[in-house]
Short mmCIF file of C-alpha atoms in Angstrom, two decimals:
data_model
loop_
_atom_site.label_atom_id
_atom_site.label_comp_id
_atom_site.label_asym_id
_atom_site.label_seq_id
_atom_site.Cartn_x
_atom_site.Cartn_y
_atom_site.Cartn_z
CA ASP F 1 0.00 0.00 0.00
CA VAL F 2 1.07 3.54 -0.75
CA LYS F 3 2.03 5.50 2.33
CA VAL F 4 1.98 9.30 2.31
CA THR F 5 3.15 10.73 5.61
CA GLN F 6 2.73 14.31 6.73
CA SER F 7 5.07 15.29 9.54
CA SER F 8 2.50 16.95 11.81
CA ARG F 9 -1.21 16.38 12.40
CA TYR F 10 -1.67 19.69 14.24
CA LEU F 11 0.48 22.81 14.16
CA VAL F 12 0.06 26.21 15.80
CA LYS F 13 2.20 29.11 14.63
CA ARG F 14 2.26 32.90 14.96
CA THR F 15 1.67 35.54 12.33
CA GLY F 16 4.84 36.37 10.43
CA GLU F 17 6.61 33.09 11.17
CA LYS F 18 8.14 30.98 8.42
CA VAL F 19 6.36 27.63 8.48
CA PHE F 20 7.45 24.34 6.94
CA LEU F 21 5.05 21.47 6.23
CA GLU F 22 6.71 18.20 5.26
CA CYS F 23 5.39 15.30 3.21
CA VAL F 24 7.07 11.98 2.44
CA GLN F 25 5.87 9.15 0.21
CA ASP F 26 7.30 5.65 0.03
CA MET F 27 6.25 4.52 -3.45
CA ASP F 28 8.83 6.27 -5.64
CA HIS F 29 6.08 8.45 -7.13
CA GLU F 30 7.13 11.16 -9.53
CA ASN F 31 4.20 13.50 -8.86
CA MET F 32 3.46 15.19 -5.56
CA PHE F 33 0.85 17.78 -4.66
CA TRP F 34 -0.12 20.21 -1.92
CA TYR F 35 -3.79 21.11 -1.42
CA ARG F 36 -5.59 23.14 1.19
CA GLN F 37 -9.12 22.37 2.31
CA ASP F 38 -11.48 24.98 3.69
CA PRO F 39 -15.18 24.77 4.58
CA GLY F 40 -17.32 25.96 1.69
CA LEU F 41 -14.34 26.13 -0.67
CA GLY F 42 -13.39 22.46 -0.88
CA LEU F 43 -9.92 21.32 -1.87
CA ARG F 44 -7.76 23.70 -3.86
CA LEU F 45 -4.36 22.97 -5.39
CA ILE F 46 -1.48 25.12 -4.14
CA TYR F 47 1.57 23.63 -5.90
CA PHE F 48 2.61 20.40 -7.52
CA SER F 49 5.86 18.80 -8.65
CA TYR F 50 6.63 16.43 -11.52
CA ASP F 51 10.07 15.46 -10.36
CA VAL F 52 12.98 16.49 -8.19
CA LYS F 53 13.59 20.24 -8.32
CA MET F 54 10.57 20.73 -10.60
CA LYS F 55 7.50 22.62 -9.47
CA GLU F 56 4.38 24.14 -10.94
CA LYS F 57 1.93 26.63 -9.48
CA GLY F 58 -1.57 25.46 -8.79
CA ASP F 59 -4.67 27.58 -8.34
CA ILE F 60 -3.69 29.44 -5.16
CA PRO F 61 0.12 29.71 -4.91
CA GLU F 62 0.25 33.21 -3.40
CA GLY F 63 2.00 33.28 -0.04
CA TYR F 64 3.45 29.78 -0.49
CA SER F 65 6.56 28.19 -1.94
CA VAL F 66 7.68 24.57 -2.23
CA SER F 67 10.84 22.52 -2.23
CA ARG F 68 11.55 19.10 -3.73
CA GLU F 69 15.20 18.19 -3.19
CA LYS F 70 14.57 14.44 -3.00
CA LYS F 71 12.02 12.39 -4.90
CA GLU F 72 10.24 11.14 -1.81
CA ARG F 73 9.91 14.49 -0.03
CA PHE F 74 7.84 17.55 -0.90
CA SER F 75 7.83 20.54 1.43
CA LEU F 76 5.34 23.40 1.57
CA ILE F 77 6.68 26.69 2.92
CA LEU F 78 4.65 29.60 4.23
CA GLU F 79 7.12 32.44 3.83
CA SER F 80 5.41 34.76 6.33
CA ALA F 81 2.37 33.11 7.87
CA SER F 82 -0.89 35.01 8.00
CA THR F 83 -4.19 34.23 9.70
CA ASN F 84 -5.90 33.55 6.35
CA GLN F 85 -3.56 30.59 5.91
CA THR F 86 -5.23 28.79 8.81
CA SER F 87 -6.49 25.65 7.10
CA MET F 88 -6.22 21.89 6.63
CA TYR F 89 -3.27 21.08 4.36
CA LEU F 90 -3.22 17.81 2.43
CA CYS F 91 -0.34 16.25 0.55
CA ALA F 92 -0.85 13.70 -2.24
CA SER F 93 1.27 11.66 -4.62
CA THR F 94 0.79 9.63 -7.78
CA SER F 95 2.87 7.72 -10.26
CA PHE F 96 3.76 9.44 -13.52
CA GLN F 97 3.19 6.27 -15.47
CA GLY F 98 0.07 6.63 -17.51
CA SER F 99 -2.72 9.05 -16.91
CA ASN F 100 -4.94 6.76 -14.86
CA GLN F 101 -3.19 6.37 -11.58
CA PRO F 102 -5.06 7.37 -8.41
CA GLN F 103 -3.81 10.14 -6.16
CA HIS F 104 -2.97 8.95 -2.66
CA PHE F 105 -3.35 11.37 0.24
CA GLY F 106 -1.75 11.82 3.63
CA ASP F 107 -3.69 12.33 6.86
CA GLY F 108 -3.45 16.12 6.63
CA THR F 109 -1.96 18.86 8.80
CA ARG F 110 -4.37 21.19 10.56
CA LEU F 111 -2.50 24.49 10.75
CA SER F 112 -3.62 27.37 12.94
CA ILE F 113 -1.99 30.78 12.57
CA LEU F 114 -2.56 33.03 15.59
CA LYS R 1 -13.22 25.88 -16.48
CA GLN R 2 -14.07 22.47 -15.02
CA GLU R 3 -16.56 22.52 -12.16
CA VAL R 4 -17.65 19.55 -10.08
CA THR R 5 -20.91 19.48 -8.13
CA GLN R 6 -22.13 16.99 -5.56
CA ILE R 7 -25.75 16.85 -4.49
CA PRO R 8 -26.97 16.51 -1.81
CA ALA R 9 -24.51 18.18 0.55
CA ALA R 10 -25.68 15.91 3.36
CA LEU R 11 -27.62 12.65 3.55
CA SER R 12 -28.89 10.67 6.51
CA VAL R 13 -30.30 7.13 6.08
CA PRO R 14 -31.04 4.14 8.33
CA GLU R 15 -28.63 1.24 8.45
CA GLY R 16 -29.11 -1.43 5.80
CA GLU R 17 -30.38 0.83 3.03
CA ASN R 18 -28.86 0.96 -0.41
CA LEU R 19 -27.99 4.50 -1.42
CA VAL R 20 -26.65 6.57 -4.29
CA LEU R 21 -24.39 9.61 -4.17
CA ASN R 22 -24.27 11.90 -7.17
CA CYS R 23 -21.46 13.81 -8.85
CA SER R 24 -21.67 16.00 -11.96
CA PHE R 25 -18.96 17.78 -13.93
CA THR R 26 -19.16 20.43 -16.63
CA ASP R 27 -16.41 19.39 -19.06
CA SER R 28 -16.43 15.84 -20.43
CA ALA R 29 -12.76 16.04 -21.48
CA ILE R 30 -11.45 14.00 -18.56
CA TYR R 31 -8.87 11.25 -18.05
CA ASN R 32 -10.64 9.76 -15.07
CA LEU R 33 -12.91 10.30 -12.09
CA GLN R 34 -11.97 9.31 -8.57
CA TRP R 35 -14.16 8.79 -5.50
CA PHE R 36 -12.70 9.43 -2.05
CA ARG R 37 -13.83 9.00 1.51
CA GLN R 38 -12.87 11.46 4.25
CA ASP R 39 -13.43 10.84 7.95
CA PRO R 40 -13.65 13.90 10.25
CA GLY R 41 -10.25 15.56 10.69
CA LYS R 42 -8.52 13.02 8.47
CA GLY R 43 -7.07 12.83 4.99
CA LEU R 44 -8.67 11.33 1.89
CA THR R 45 -8.90 7.61 1.24
CA SER R 46 -9.17 6.60 -2.41
CA LEU R 47 -12.17 4.33 -2.98
CA LEU R 48 -12.51 3.89 -6.72
CA LEU R 49 -11.04 5.31 -9.92
CA ILE R 50 -12.95 5.10 -13.20
CA GLN R 51 -11.06 5.73 -16.39
CA SER R 52 -12.80 7.80 -19.07
CA SER R 53 -13.18 4.70 -21.27
CA GLN R 54 -14.92 2.72 -18.50
CA ARG R 55 -18.57 2.69 -17.47
CA GLU R 56 -18.21 1.38 -13.93
CA GLN R 57 -15.92 0.05 -11.21
CA THR R 58 -16.74 -2.14 -8.23
CA SER R 59 -15.06 -2.69 -4.90
CA GLY R 60 -16.91 -4.75 -2.32
CA ARG R 61 -20.20 -3.00 -1.50
CA LEU R 62 -19.26 0.03 -3.59
CA ASN R 63 -20.06 0.51 -7.25
CA ALA R 64 -19.20 3.67 -9.18
CA SER R 65 -20.56 4.48 -12.61
CA LEU R 66 -19.49 7.07 -15.15
CA ASP R 67 -21.46 8.65 -17.97
CA LYS R 68 -18.88 10.93 -19.49
CA SER R 69 -21.10 12.35 -22.22
CA SER R 70 -23.66 13.61 -19.71
CA GLY R 71 -21.05 14.62 -17.17
CA ARG R 72 -22.30 12.39 -14.37
CA SER R 73 -21.05 9.79 -11.95
CA THR R 74 -22.80 7.91 -9.17
CA LEU R 75 -21.45 6.03 -6.18
CA TYR R 76 -23.74 3.21 -5.10
CA ILE R 77 -23.34 1.85 -1.56
CA ALA R 78 -25.10 -1.43 -0.86
CA ALA R 79 -26.36 -2.51 2.55
CA SER R 80 -25.09 0.61 4.32
CA GLN R 81 -23.45 0.33 7.75
CA PRO R 82 -22.75 2.92 10.48
CA GLY R 83 -19.05 2.62 9.60
CA ASP R 84 -19.83 4.06 6.17
CA SER R 85 -20.58 7.42 7.80
CA ALA R 86 -18.10 9.92 6.33
CA THR R 87 -17.82 12.63 3.70
CA TYR R 88 -17.59 11.32 0.16
CA LEU R 89 -15.77 13.39 -2.44
CA CYS R 90 -15.55 12.98 -6.17
CA ALA R 91 -12.78 14.48 -8.27
CA VAL R 92 -12.05 14.58 -11.98
CA ARG R 93 -8.71 14.72 -13.68
CA ALA R 94 -9.20 16.93 -16.71
CA ILE R 95 -7.25 16.40 -19.91
CA GLN R 96 -6.31 20.06 -19.71
CA GLY R 97 -4.37 20.88 -16.56
CA ALA R 98 -1.78 18.14 -16.28
CA GLN R 99 -2.21 16.00 -13.18
CA LYS R 100 -4.54 18.36 -11.38
CA LEU R 101 -7.71 17.03 -9.74
CA VAL R 102 -10.84 19.18 -9.52
CA PHE R 103 -12.93 18.29 -6.49
CA GLY R 104 -16.59 18.55 -5.62
CA GLN R 105 -17.63 19.89 -2.22
CA GLY R 106 -18.56 16.45 -0.98
CA THR R 107 -21.62 14.69 0.45
CA ARG R 108 -21.65 14.18 4.21
CA LEU R 109 -23.23 10.77 4.79
CA THR R 110 -24.66 9.60 8.12
CA ILE R 111 -25.85 6.02 8.57
CA ASN R 112 -28.13 5.68 11.61
CA PRO R 113 -28.07 2.38 13.55
#
């Protein structure tokens, strides 16, 4: 079974802090994704990565950056956290092979910015 | 722009009933459609993936159908159990937009003992 692990289930940070959310997958997947989930807005894609050191903006990249130095690890960075970034953050991965591979998700990180 | 809609937003049924959850999408140019389950405060668990060339997929008590031309999918749950209570999300992978998934808002399902 695919295992996508997010480093923290709950995180509380202060406005202006630099925040790192980490995600690791164990299936040698090429593609990794960061989403945020908010009530009434559903899941929205922040950034994704096709391979090491490659990244693409999703629908809501403002205020975020990402890092993919190793294939198994994809980090989401909040450069200067703000209260409107309080949300549930979900990481996902999928194989590049073919177009019909399911996305597998981690358990999520619930981030509160005070 | 692809939009995905799930109706109803919430559904409550007694244990043992068969039920259907609905998902509609506006652009039929998709690679696949995926159904997920989400328990409160948790991540998403993939249930079924239907490729655009397929009509249905089955896993245990779950059956998902896809009518790409009409932009609809259904998730059928047979003999519902209290453990099926969760939010069910559908998502489409559009041909335009690389690997991106577009999600519906979900249907919150409650199975009453």
